[in-house]
C-alpha cells in the first residue's frame, strides 16, 4: 500500500547547498532510488543523481542515507519506518558537482597509478596456466563494482584531505593485493618493482590502521581488510625482515 515518505535531500553545488524537505509517494517494494526518481519526476526536475543499472551492479548510485554510505538502488524503503525522515546526501569524501552527484575522478587517478598485470615475458596469451585455488583467491576481489563506498568511508581520506595525494584507498590497495597474489604476475622480474614495497611507499598501505570501515560498507561483502589489506601488510613485513625470504627469487608464489 502506498504512503507519503518524508525525504530530506541535499541540494546544491560546489559553492554550497542545504538540506531540503520533501514529501514523496512511496509504494511497496520500492527502493530509495525509486523515491529519488519520483521526486525528480514530480517536484525537482533539475535534481542531479547518478545511476545506471538499478540492480546493484554499476556502482553509480552511491550516497549517504541517514548518514550511512549505501547504494540507493539496493536500499529498500521498508527498512525505514513510514513516518521516519530519510536523509539523502552526496558521498562526503569527494567534491560535490551538483546535488547527489560527486566528482570521483580521484579514484580514476588512483586506478591509473597501479601498475597493470605483468605476465612472464616467455609466455604467450593462451599459454597461461594457473591452479584453481589461485583463481579462487582473487575471485572475491573481482566482484568489486567500483561504487567507491569503501573509498568514501575510509577515515584516512574522509577526514584528511591532505592524504589523498599519498593514499590509494582500500579499493586500489585491494587491486594491488589481487595482482600481488596472482601467480603469473611478474612485475618484479620484468621491471624490478616489488608490488608490496610499492604499495607501502607509493600507495600509502601504511596509512591503513585496519579500522575495517571499508569492509563494513562494501555492498559486495568483500572482506577487503581481512583478505586483501592485512595479507599485504604481512607480506611487507615478511619481505622487510625475513633475510632468507628476501633471497628467494620465487618468494611471492
Ligand atoms: Fe565498492 Fe566494495 Fe568495490 Fe569498495 S571494494 S568500490 S565498497 S564494491
Ligand atoms: Fe581505511 Fe579500510 Fe584501512 S577503512 S584504515 S582502508 S581497514
Ligand atoms: Fe547501479 Fe545502483 S544504479 S548500483
PDB file of C-alpha atoms and ligand atoms in Angstrom:
ATOM      1  CA  UNK A   1       0.000   0.000   0.000  1.00  0.00           C
ATOM      2  CA  UNK A   2       1.297   3.460  -0.879  1.00  0.00           C
ATOM      3  CA  UNK A   3       2.214   6.094   1.686  1.00  0.00           C
ATOM      4  CA  UNK A   4       3.833   9.530   1.802  1.00  0.00           C
ATOM      5  CA  UNK A   5       7.560   9.240   2.587  1.00  0.00           C
ATOM      6  CA  UNK A   6       9.458  12.074   4.245  1.00  0.00           C
ATOM      7  CA  UNK A   7      12.652  12.810   2.398  1.00  0.00           C
ATOM      8  CA  UNK A   8      15.406  15.268   3.310  1.00  0.00           C
ATOM      9  CA  UNK A   9      17.706  15.717   0.320  1.00  0.00           C
ATOM     10  CA  UNK A  10      20.870  17.765  -0.007  1.00  0.00           C
ATOM     11  CA  UNK A  11      20.585  20.251  -2.843  1.00  0.00           C
ATOM     12  CA  UNK A  12      23.390  22.480  -4.002  1.00  0.00           C
ATOM     13  CA  UNK A  13      26.662  22.564  -5.881  1.00  0.00           C
ATOM     14  CA  UNK A  14      30.369  23.191  -5.334  1.00  0.00           C
ATOM     15  CA  UNK A  15      29.568  26.662  -3.961  1.00  0.00           C
ATOM     16  CA  UNK A  16      27.363  25.307  -1.180  1.00  0.00           C
ATOM     17  CA  UNK A  17      23.900  23.967  -0.515  1.00  0.00           C
ATOM     18  CA  UNK A  18      21.367  22.861   2.072  1.00  0.00           C
ATOM     19  CA  UNK A  19      19.078  20.040   3.115  1.00  0.00           C
ATOM     20  CA  UNK A  20      15.535  20.403   1.782  1.00  0.00           C
ATOM     21  CA  UNK A  21      12.438  18.534   2.944  1.00  0.00           C
ATOM     22  CA  UNK A  22      10.046  16.809   0.556  1.00  0.00           C
ATOM     23  CA  UNK A  23       7.057  14.523   0.818  1.00  0.00           C
ATOM     24  CA  UNK A  24       7.071  11.889  -1.900  1.00  0.00           C
ATOM     25  CA  UNK A  25       4.788   8.932  -2.620  1.00  0.00           C
ATOM     26  CA  UNK A  26       6.300   5.539  -1.844  1.00  0.00           C
ATOM     27  CA  UNK A  27       4.944   2.097  -2.683  1.00  0.00           C
ATOM     28  CA  UNK A  28       5.532  -1.420  -1.503  1.00  0.00           C
ATOM     29  CA  UNK A  29       8.754  -2.985  -2.819  1.00  0.00           C
ATOM     30  CA  UNK A  30      10.405   0.311  -3.720  1.00  0.00           C
ATOM     31  CA  UNK A  31      13.968   1.361  -3.015  1.00  0.00           C
ATOM     32  CA  UNK A  32      15.353   4.793  -2.152  1.00  0.00           C
ATOM     33  CA  UNK A  33      16.384   5.370  -5.779  1.00  0.00           C
ATOM     34  CA  UNK A  34      12.725   4.919  -6.849  1.00  0.00           C
ATOM     35  CA  UNK A  35      11.701   7.685  -4.465  1.00  0.00           C
ATOM     36  CA  UNK A  36      14.521   9.965  -5.654  1.00  0.00           C
ATOM     37  CA  UNK A  37      13.388   9.355  -9.258  1.00  0.00           C
ATOM     38  CA  UNK A  38       9.780  10.165  -8.309  1.00  0.00           C
ATOM     39  CA  UNK A  39      10.968  13.343  -6.595  1.00  0.00           C
ATOM     40  CA  UNK A  40      12.830  14.248  -9.774  1.00  0.00           C
ATOM     41  CA  UNK A  41       9.791  13.449 -11.953  1.00  0.00           C
ATOM     42  CA  UNK A  42       7.198  15.288  -9.878  1.00  0.00           C
ATOM     43  CA  UNK A  43       8.862  18.110  -7.928  1.00  0.00           C
ATOM     44  CA  UNK A  44      12.531  18.765  -8.798  1.00  0.00           C
ATOM     45  CA  UNK A  45      13.192  18.172 -12.472  1.00  0.00           C
ATOM     46  CA  UNK A  46      16.736  19.548 -12.112  1.00  0.00           C
ATOM     47  CA  UNK A  47      17.724  17.223  -9.242  1.00  0.00           C
ATOM     48  CA  UNK A  48      21.086  15.683 -10.173  1.00  0.00           C
ATOM     49  CA  UNK A  49      21.526  11.988  -9.351  1.00  0.00           C
ATOM     50  CA  UNK A  50      23.879   9.436 -10.874  1.00  0.00           C
ATOM     51  CA  UNK A  51      22.587   5.920 -11.548  1.00  0.00           C
ATOM     52  CA  UNK A  52      22.651   3.361 -14.277  1.00  0.00           C
ATOM     53  CA  UNK A  53      21.667  -0.263 -13.601  1.00  0.00           C
ATOM     54  CA  UNK A  54      19.231  -0.098 -10.667  1.00  0.00           C
ATOM     55  CA  UNK A  55      20.469  -3.580  -9.830  1.00  0.00           C
ATOM     56  CA  UNK A  56      23.476  -3.039  -7.564  1.00  0.00           C
ATOM     57  CA  UNK A  57      25.924  -3.749 -10.342  1.00  0.00           C
ATOM     58  CA  UNK A  58      27.137  -0.477 -11.879  1.00  0.00           C
ATOM     59  CA  UNK A  59      28.243   1.209  -8.649  1.00  0.00           C
ATOM     60  CA  UNK A  60      26.894   4.622  -9.733  1.00  0.00           C
ATOM     61  CA  UNK A  61      24.196   5.411  -7.173  1.00  0.00           C
ATOM     62  CA  UNK A  62      26.346   5.687  -4.043  1.00  0.00           C
ATOM     63  CA  UNK A  63      25.050   8.159  -1.467  1.00  0.00           C
ATOM     64  CA  UNK A  64      24.798   8.592   2.294  1.00  0.00           C
ATOM     65  CA  UNK A  65      21.379   7.595   3.580  1.00  0.00           C
ATOM     66  CA  UNK A  66      20.732   8.647   7.162  1.00  0.00           C
ATOM     67  CA  UNK A  67      24.493   9.098   7.382  1.00  0.00           C
ATOM     68  CA  UNK A  68      25.385   5.602   6.219  1.00  0.00           C
ATOM     69  CA  UNK A  69      27.127   5.074   2.877  1.00  0.00           C
ATOM     70  CA  UNK A  70      24.859   2.910   0.716  1.00  0.00           C
ATOM     71  CA  UNK A  71      23.745   2.170  -2.830  1.00  0.00           C
ATOM     72  CA  UNK A  72      20.401   3.939  -3.313  1.00  0.00           C
ATOM     73  CA  UNK A  73      19.143   1.193  -5.619  1.00  0.00           C
ATOM     74  CA  UNK A  74      19.811  -1.519  -3.050  1.00  0.00           C
ATOM     75  CA  UNK A  75      18.319   0.270  -0.049  1.00  0.00           C
ATOM     76  CA  UNK A  76      14.726  -0.827   0.444  1.00  0.00           C
ATOM     77  CA  UNK A  77      12.263   1.729   1.742  1.00  0.00           C
ATOM     78  CA  UNK A  78      10.864  -1.000   4.004  1.00  0.00           C
ATOM     79  CA  UNK A  79      13.907  -0.776   6.301  1.00  0.00           C
ATOM     80  CA  UNK A  80      12.675   2.667   7.409  1.00  0.00           C
ATOM     81  CA  UNK A  81       9.558   3.446   9.413  1.00  0.00           C
ATOM     82  CA  UNK A  82       6.854   5.048   7.207  1.00  0.00           C
ATOM     83  CA  UNK A  83       6.939   8.249   9.298  1.00  0.00           C
ATOM     84  CA  UNK A  84      10.749   8.387   9.505  1.00  0.00           C
ATOM     85  CA  UNK A  85      12.647  11.240   7.853  1.00  0.00           C
ATOM     86  CA  UNK A  86      15.089   9.711   5.355  1.00  0.00           C
ATOM     87  CA  UNK A  87      18.080  11.949   4.748  1.00  0.00           C
ATOM     88  CA  UNK A  88      19.943  11.518   1.464  1.00  0.00           C
ATOM     89  CA  UNK A  89      23.237  13.350   0.986  1.00  0.00           C
ATOM     90  CA  UNK A  90      26.096  13.001  -1.506  1.00  0.00           C
ATOM     91  CA  UNK A  91      29.086  10.850  -0.516  1.00  0.00           C
ATOM     92  CA  UNK A  92      31.184  13.151   1.588  1.00  0.00           C
ATOM     93  CA  UNK A  93      34.774  12.354   0.680  1.00  0.00           C
ATOM     94  CA  UNK A  94      34.592  13.618  -2.902  1.00  0.00           C
ATOM     95  CA  UNK A  95      33.771  17.123  -4.157  1.00  0.00           C
ATOM     96  CA  UNK A  96      30.133  17.821  -4.979  1.00  0.00           C
ATOM     97  CA  UNK A  97      29.321  18.643  -8.577  1.00  0.00           C
ATOM     98  CA  UNK A  98      25.576  19.065  -8.084  1.00  0.00           C
ATOM     99  CA  UNK A  99      23.045  17.700  -5.581  1.00  0.00           C
ATOM    100  CA  UNK A 100      23.781  13.977  -5.143  1.00  0.00           C
ATOM    101  CA  UNK A 101      26.493  13.795  -7.812  1.00  0.00           C
ATOM    102  CA  UNK A 102      30.139  13.975  -6.761  1.00  0.00           C
ATOM    103  CA  UNK A 103      33.384  14.159  -8.683  1.00  0.00           C
ATOM    104  CA  UNK A 104      35.002  10.741  -8.139  1.00  0.00           C
ATOM    105  CA  UNK A 105      37.924  11.316 -10.504  1.00  0.00           C
ATOM    106  CA  UNK A 106      40.352  10.839  -7.568  1.00  0.00           C
ATOM    107  CA  UNK A 107      39.543   7.131  -7.904  1.00  0.00           C
ATOM    108  CA  UNK A 108      40.276   7.005 -11.615  1.00  0.00           C
ATOM    109  CA  UNK A 109      43.590   8.728 -10.986  1.00  0.00           C
ATOM    110  CA  UNK A 110      44.462   6.158  -8.315  1.00  0.00           C
ATOM    111  CA  UNK A 111      43.465   3.321 -10.666  1.00  0.00           C
ATOM    112  CA  UNK A 112      45.867   4.640 -13.301  1.00  0.00           C
ATOM    113  CA  UNK A 113      48.714   4.708 -10.774  1.00  0.00           C
ATOM    114  CA  UNK A 114      48.544   0.947 -10.101  1.00  0.00           C
ATOM    115  CA  UNK A 115      50.984  -0.889 -12.421  1.00  0.00           C
ATOM    116  CA  UNK A 116      48.963  -3.301 -14.552  1.00  0.00           C
ATOM    117  CA  UNK A 117      49.269  -7.104 -14.643  1.00  0.00           C
ATOM    118  CA  UNK A 118      52.689  -8.035 -15.962  1.00  0.00           C
ATOM    119  CA  UNK A 119      52.835 -11.618 -17.320  1.00  0.00           C
ATOM    120  CA  UNK A 120      56.064 -13.608 -17.668  1.00  0.00           C
ATOM    121  CA  UNK A 121      57.872 -12.485 -20.804  1.00  0.00           C
ATOM    122  CA  UNK A 122      58.253 -16.026 -22.169  1.00  0.00           C
ATOM    123  CA  UNK A 123      54.503 -16.834 -22.010  1.00  0.00           C
ATOM    124  CA  UNK A 124      52.102 -16.058 -24.833  1.00  0.00           C
ATOM    125  CA  UNK A 125      48.384 -15.391 -24.289  1.00  0.00           C
ATOM    126  CA  UNK A 126      46.747 -18.814 -24.288  1.00  0.00           C
ATOM    127  CA  UNK A 127      49.707 -20.406 -22.529  1.00  0.00           C
ATOM    128  CA  UNK A 128      48.788 -19.119 -19.082  1.00  0.00           C
ATOM    129  CA  UNK A 129      48.208 -21.931 -16.575  1.00  0.00           C
ATOM    130  CA  UNK A 130      47.043 -21.408 -13.006  1.00  0.00           C
ATOM    131  CA  UNK A 131      45.869 -23.589 -10.130  1.00  0.00           C
ATOM    132  CA  UNK A 132      42.150 -23.287  -9.356  1.00  0.00           C
ATOM    133  CA  UNK A 133      42.967 -22.304  -5.760  1.00  0.00           C
ATOM    134  CA  UNK A 134      44.932 -19.311  -7.060  1.00  0.00           C
ATOM    135  CA  UNK A 135      41.993 -18.322  -9.250  1.00  0.00           C
ATOM    136  CA  UNK A 136      39.644 -18.614  -6.275  1.00  0.00           C
ATOM    137  CA  UNK A 137      41.808 -16.447  -4.073  1.00  0.00           C
ATOM    138  CA  UNK A 138      41.422 -13.295  -6.138  1.00  0.00           C
ATOM    139  CA  UNK A 139      37.905 -14.069  -7.406  1.00  0.00           C
ATOM    140  CA  UNK A 140      36.447 -12.290  -4.391  1.00  0.00           C
ATOM    141  CA  UNK A 141      38.268  -9.062  -5.272  1.00  0.00           C
ATOM    142  CA  UNK A 142      36.931  -9.110  -8.809  1.00  0.00           C
ATOM    143  CA  UNK A 143      33.371  -8.772  -7.509  1.00  0.00           C
ATOM    144  CA  UNK A 144      34.138  -5.082  -6.940  1.00  0.00           C
ATOM    145  CA  UNK A 145      31.593  -2.821  -8.709  1.00  0.00           C
ATOM    146  CA  UNK A 146      33.650   0.346  -8.091  1.00  0.00           C
ATOM    147  CA  UNK A 147      30.936   2.087  -6.111  1.00  0.00           C
ATOM    148  CA  UNK A 148      33.714   3.788  -4.100  1.00  0.00           C
ATOM    149  CA  UNK A 149      31.757   3.486  -0.850  1.00  0.00           C
ATOM    150  CA  UNK A 150      34.882   2.000   0.752  1.00  0.00           C
ATOM    151  CA  UNK A 151      36.923   4.923  -0.517  1.00  0.00           C
ATOM    152  CA  UNK A 152      34.270   7.303   0.801  1.00  0.00           C
ATOM    153  CA  UNK A 153      34.199   5.886   4.296  1.00  0.00           C
ATOM    154  CA  UNK A 154      37.911   5.342   4.959  1.00  0.00           C
ATOM    155  CA  UNK A 155      38.888   7.922   7.544  1.00  0.00           C
ATOM    156  CA  UNK A 156      42.386   8.258   6.085  1.00  0.00           C
ATOM    157  CA  UNK A 157      40.959  10.376   3.276  1.00  0.00           C
ATOM    158  CA  UNK A 158      37.480  11.197   4.593  1.00  0.00           C
ATOM    159  CA  UNK A 159      38.912  13.224   7.473  1.00  0.00           C
ATOM    160  CA  UNK A 160      42.259  14.213   5.981  1.00  0.00           C
ATOM    161  CA  UNK A 161      42.055  15.746   2.529  1.00  0.00           C
ATOM    162  CA  UNK A 162      45.869  16.106   2.516  1.00  0.00           C
ATOM    163  CA  UNK A 163      46.297  12.321   2.477  1.00  0.00           C
ATOM    164  CA  UNK A 164      44.615  11.944  -0.904  1.00  0.00           C
ATOM    165  CA  UNK A 165      47.837  12.521  -2.797  1.00  0.00           C
ATOM    166  CA  UNK A 166      49.598   9.677  -0.967  1.00  0.00           C
ATOM    167  CA  UNK A 167      46.861   7.117  -0.335  1.00  0.00           C
ATOM    168  CA  UNK A 168      45.245   4.896  -2.948  1.00  0.00           C
ATOM    169  CA  UNK A 169      42.417   3.857  -0.623  1.00  0.00           C
ATOM    170  CA  UNK A 170      41.064   0.374   0.123  1.00  0.00           C
ATOM    171  CA  UNK A 171      39.682  -0.296  -3.360  1.00  0.00           C
ATOM    172  CA  UNK A 172      43.044   0.199  -5.061  1.00  0.00           C
ATOM    173  CA  UNK A 173      45.155  -1.355  -2.322  1.00  0.00           C
ATOM    174  CA  UNK A 174      42.883  -4.361  -2.849  1.00  0.00           C
ATOM    175  CA  UNK A 175      43.638  -4.218  -6.587  1.00  0.00           C
ATOM    176  CA  UNK A 176      47.361  -4.278  -5.785  1.00  0.00           C
ATOM    177  CA  UNK A 177      46.758  -7.268  -3.486  1.00  0.00           C
ATOM    178  CA  UNK A 178      44.865  -9.032  -6.290  1.00  0.00           C
ATOM    179  CA  UNK A 179      47.844  -8.595  -8.614  1.00  0.00           C
ATOM    180  CA  UNK A 180      50.349  -9.477  -5.903  1.00  0.00           C
ATOM    181  CA  UNK A 181      48.511 -12.771  -5.277  1.00  0.00           C
ATOM    182  CA  UNK A 182      48.325 -13.576  -8.994  1.00  0.00           C
ATOM    183  CA  UNK A 183      50.747 -16.489  -9.552  1.00  0.00           C
ATOM    184  CA  UNK A 184      51.680 -15.282 -13.038  1.00  0.00           C
ATOM    185  CA  UNK A 185      52.244 -11.651 -12.200  1.00  0.00           C
ATOM    186  CA  UNK A 186      55.923 -10.996 -12.868  1.00  0.00           C
ATOM    187  CA  UNK A 187      56.171  -7.268 -12.391  1.00  0.00           C
ATOM    188  CA  UNK A 188      59.241  -7.613 -10.210  1.00  0.00           C
ATOM    189  CA  UNK A 189      61.025  -9.952 -12.621  1.00  0.00           C
ATOM    190  CA  UNK A 190      60.094  -7.732 -15.562  1.00  0.00           C
ATOM    191  CA  UNK A 191      60.718  -4.301 -14.080  1.00  0.00           C
ATOM    192  CA  UNK A 192      62.362  -4.713 -10.671  1.00  0.00           C
ATOM    193  CA  UNK A 193      59.369  -3.093  -8.951  1.00  0.00           C
ATOM    194  CA  UNK A 194      58.129  -5.090  -5.939  1.00  0.00           C
ATOM    195  CA  UNK A 195      54.353  -4.622  -5.608  1.00  0.00           C
ATOM    196  CA  UNK A 196      54.348  -4.868  -1.826  1.00  0.00           C
ATOM    197  CA  UNK A 197      57.142  -2.327  -1.456  1.00  0.00           C
ATOM    198  CA  UNK A 198      55.417  -0.003  -3.920  1.00  0.00           C
ATOM    199  CA  UNK A 199      52.086  -0.445  -2.077  1.00  0.00           C
ATOM    200  CA  UNK A 200      53.832   0.780   1.038  1.00  0.00           C
ATOM    201  CA  UNK A 201      55.941   3.547  -0.471  1.00  0.00           C
ATOM    202  CA  UNK A 202      53.713   4.931  -3.251  1.00  0.00           C
ATOM    203  CA  UNK A 203      50.154   3.883  -2.432  1.00  0.00           C
ATOM    204  CA  UNK A 204      50.061   4.508   1.316  1.00  0.00           C
ATOM    205  CA  UNK A 205      49.417   0.997   2.655  1.00  0.00           C
ATOM    206  CA  UNK A 206      50.973   2.102   5.943  1.00  0.00           C
ATOM    207  CA  UNK A 207      48.228   4.720   6.454  1.00  0.00           C
ATOM    208  CA  UNK A 208      45.658   1.951   6.862  1.00  0.00           C
ATOM    209  CA  UNK A 209      45.249   1.153  10.531  1.00  0.00           C
ATOM    210  CA  UNK A 210      42.760  -1.660   9.939  1.00  0.00           C
ATOM    211  CA  UNK A 211      39.614   0.104  11.148  1.00  0.00           C
ATOM    212  CA  UNK A 212      37.613  -2.129   8.753  1.00  0.00           C
ATOM    213  CA  UNK A 213      35.071   0.600   7.936  1.00  0.00           C
ATOM    214  CA  UNK A 214      35.704  -0.154   4.252  1.00  0.00           C
ATOM    215  CA  UNK A 215      34.705  -3.789   4.720  1.00  0.00           C
ATOM    216  CA  UNK A 216      31.559  -2.832   6.639  1.00  0.00           C
ATOM    217  CA  UNK A 217      30.117  -0.725   3.820  1.00  0.00           C
ATOM    218  CA  UNK A 218      31.073  -2.889   0.836  1.00  0.00           C
ATOM    219  CA  UNK A 219      27.823  -3.853  -0.946  1.00  0.00           C
ATOM    220  CA  UNK A 220      29.562  -6.892  -2.451  1.00  0.00           C
ATOM    221  CA  UNK A 221      30.561  -8.105   1.030  1.00  0.00           C
ATOM    222  CA  UNK A 222      34.205  -8.308   0.023  1.00  0.00           C
ATOM    223  CA  UNK A 223      36.412  -8.827   3.060  1.00  0.00           C
ATOM    224  CA  UNK A 224      38.705  -6.012   1.979  1.00  0.00           C
ATOM    225  CA  UNK A 225      40.605  -5.717   5.248  1.00  0.00           C
ATOM    226  CA  UNK A 226      40.990  -9.365   6.210  1.00  0.00           C
ATOM    227  CA  UNK A 227      41.623 -10.822   2.765  1.00  0.00           C
ATOM    228  CA  UNK A 228      43.486  -8.019   0.965  1.00  0.00           C
ATOM    229  CA  UNK A 229      44.904  -5.338   3.257  1.00  0.00           C
ATOM    230  CA  UNK A 230      46.130  -7.446   6.181  1.00  0.00           C
ATOM    231  CA  UNK A 231      47.803 -10.062   3.913  1.00  0.00           C
ATOM    232  CA  UNK A 232      49.507  -7.204   2.069  1.00  0.00           C
ATOM    233  CA  UNK A 233      50.767  -5.755   5.330  1.00  0.00           C
ATOM    234  CA  UNK A 234      52.055  -9.184   6.334  1.00  0.00           C
ATOM    235  CA  UNK A 235      53.899  -9.515   3.037  1.00  0.00           C
ATOM    236  CA  UNK A 236      55.507  -6.117   3.540  1.00  0.00           C
ATOM    237  CA  UNK A 237      56.811  -7.210   6.947  1.00  0.00           C
ATOM    238  CA  UNK A 238      57.917 -10.622   5.652  1.00  0.00           C
ATOM    239  CA  UNK A 239      59.940  -9.106   2.858  1.00  0.00           C
ATOM    240  CA  UNK A 240      61.461  -6.471   5.010  1.00  0.00           C
ATOM    241  CA  UNK A 241      62.549  -8.640   7.914  1.00  0.00           C
ATOM    242  CA  UNK A 242      62.944 -12.220   6.679  1.00  0.00           C
ATOM    243  CA  UNK A 243      66.533 -12.471   5.380  1.00  0.00           C
ATOM    244  CA  UNK A 244      66.028 -15.862   3.715  1.00  0.00           C
ATOM    245  CA  UNK A 245      62.747 -14.914   2.050  1.00  0.00           C
ATOM    246  CA  UNK A 246      64.426 -11.845   0.617  1.00  0.00           C
ATOM    247  CA  UNK A 247      66.920 -14.017  -1.231  1.00  0.00           C
ATOM    248  CA  UNK A 248      64.409 -16.394  -2.808  1.00  0.00           C
ATOM    249  CA  UNK A 249      63.553 -15.449  -6.375  1.00  0.00           C
ATOM    250  CA  UNK A 250      60.206 -17.359  -6.218  1.00  0.00           C
ATOM    251  CA  UNK A 251      59.243 -15.965  -2.799  1.00  0.00           C
ATOM    252  CA  UNK A 252      55.919 -14.495  -3.891  1.00  0.00           C
ATOM    253  CA  UNK A 253      54.457 -17.740  -5.167  1.00  0.00           C
TER     254      UNK A 253
HETATM  255 FE1  LIG B   1      32.507  -0.728  -3.669  1.00  0.00          FE
HETATM  256 FE2  LIG B   1      33.317  -2.889  -2.306  1.00  0.00          FE
HETATM  257 FE3  LIG B   1      34.488  -2.239  -4.624  1.00  0.00          FE
HETATM  258 FE4  LIG B   1      34.891  -0.741  -2.462  1.00  0.00          FE
HETATM  259  S1  LIG B   1      35.536  -2.877  -2.746  1.00  0.00           S
HETATM  260  S2  LIG B   1      34.492   0.007  -4.516  1.00  0.00           S
HETATM  261  S3  LIG B   1      32.907  -0.853  -1.443  1.00  0.00           S
HETATM  262  S4  LIG B   1      32.370  -2.863  -4.319  1.00  0.00           S
HETATM  263 FE1  LIG B   2      40.687   2.586   5.748  1.00  0.00          FE
HETATM  264 FE2  LIG B   2      39.777   0.142   5.468  1.00  0.00          FE
HETATM  265 FE3  LIG B   2      42.188   0.555   6.375  1.00  0.00          FE
HETATM  266  S1  LIG B   2      38.660   1.877   6.207  1.00  0.00           S
HETATM  267  S2  LIG B   2      42.009   2.439   7.512  1.00  0.00           S
HETATM  268  S3  LIG B   2      41.464   1.080   4.369  1.00  0.00           S
HETATM  269  S4  LIG B   2      40.809  -1.030   7.004  1.00  0.00           S
HETATM  270 FE1  LIG B   3      23.751   0.695 -10.476  1.00  0.00          FE
HETATM  271 FE2  LIG B   3      22.728   1.426  -8.121  1.00  0.00          FE
HETATM  272  S1  LIG B   3      22.136   2.124 -10.077  1.00  0.00           S
HETATM  273  S2  LIG B   3      24.447   0.169  -8.486  1.00  0.00           S
END
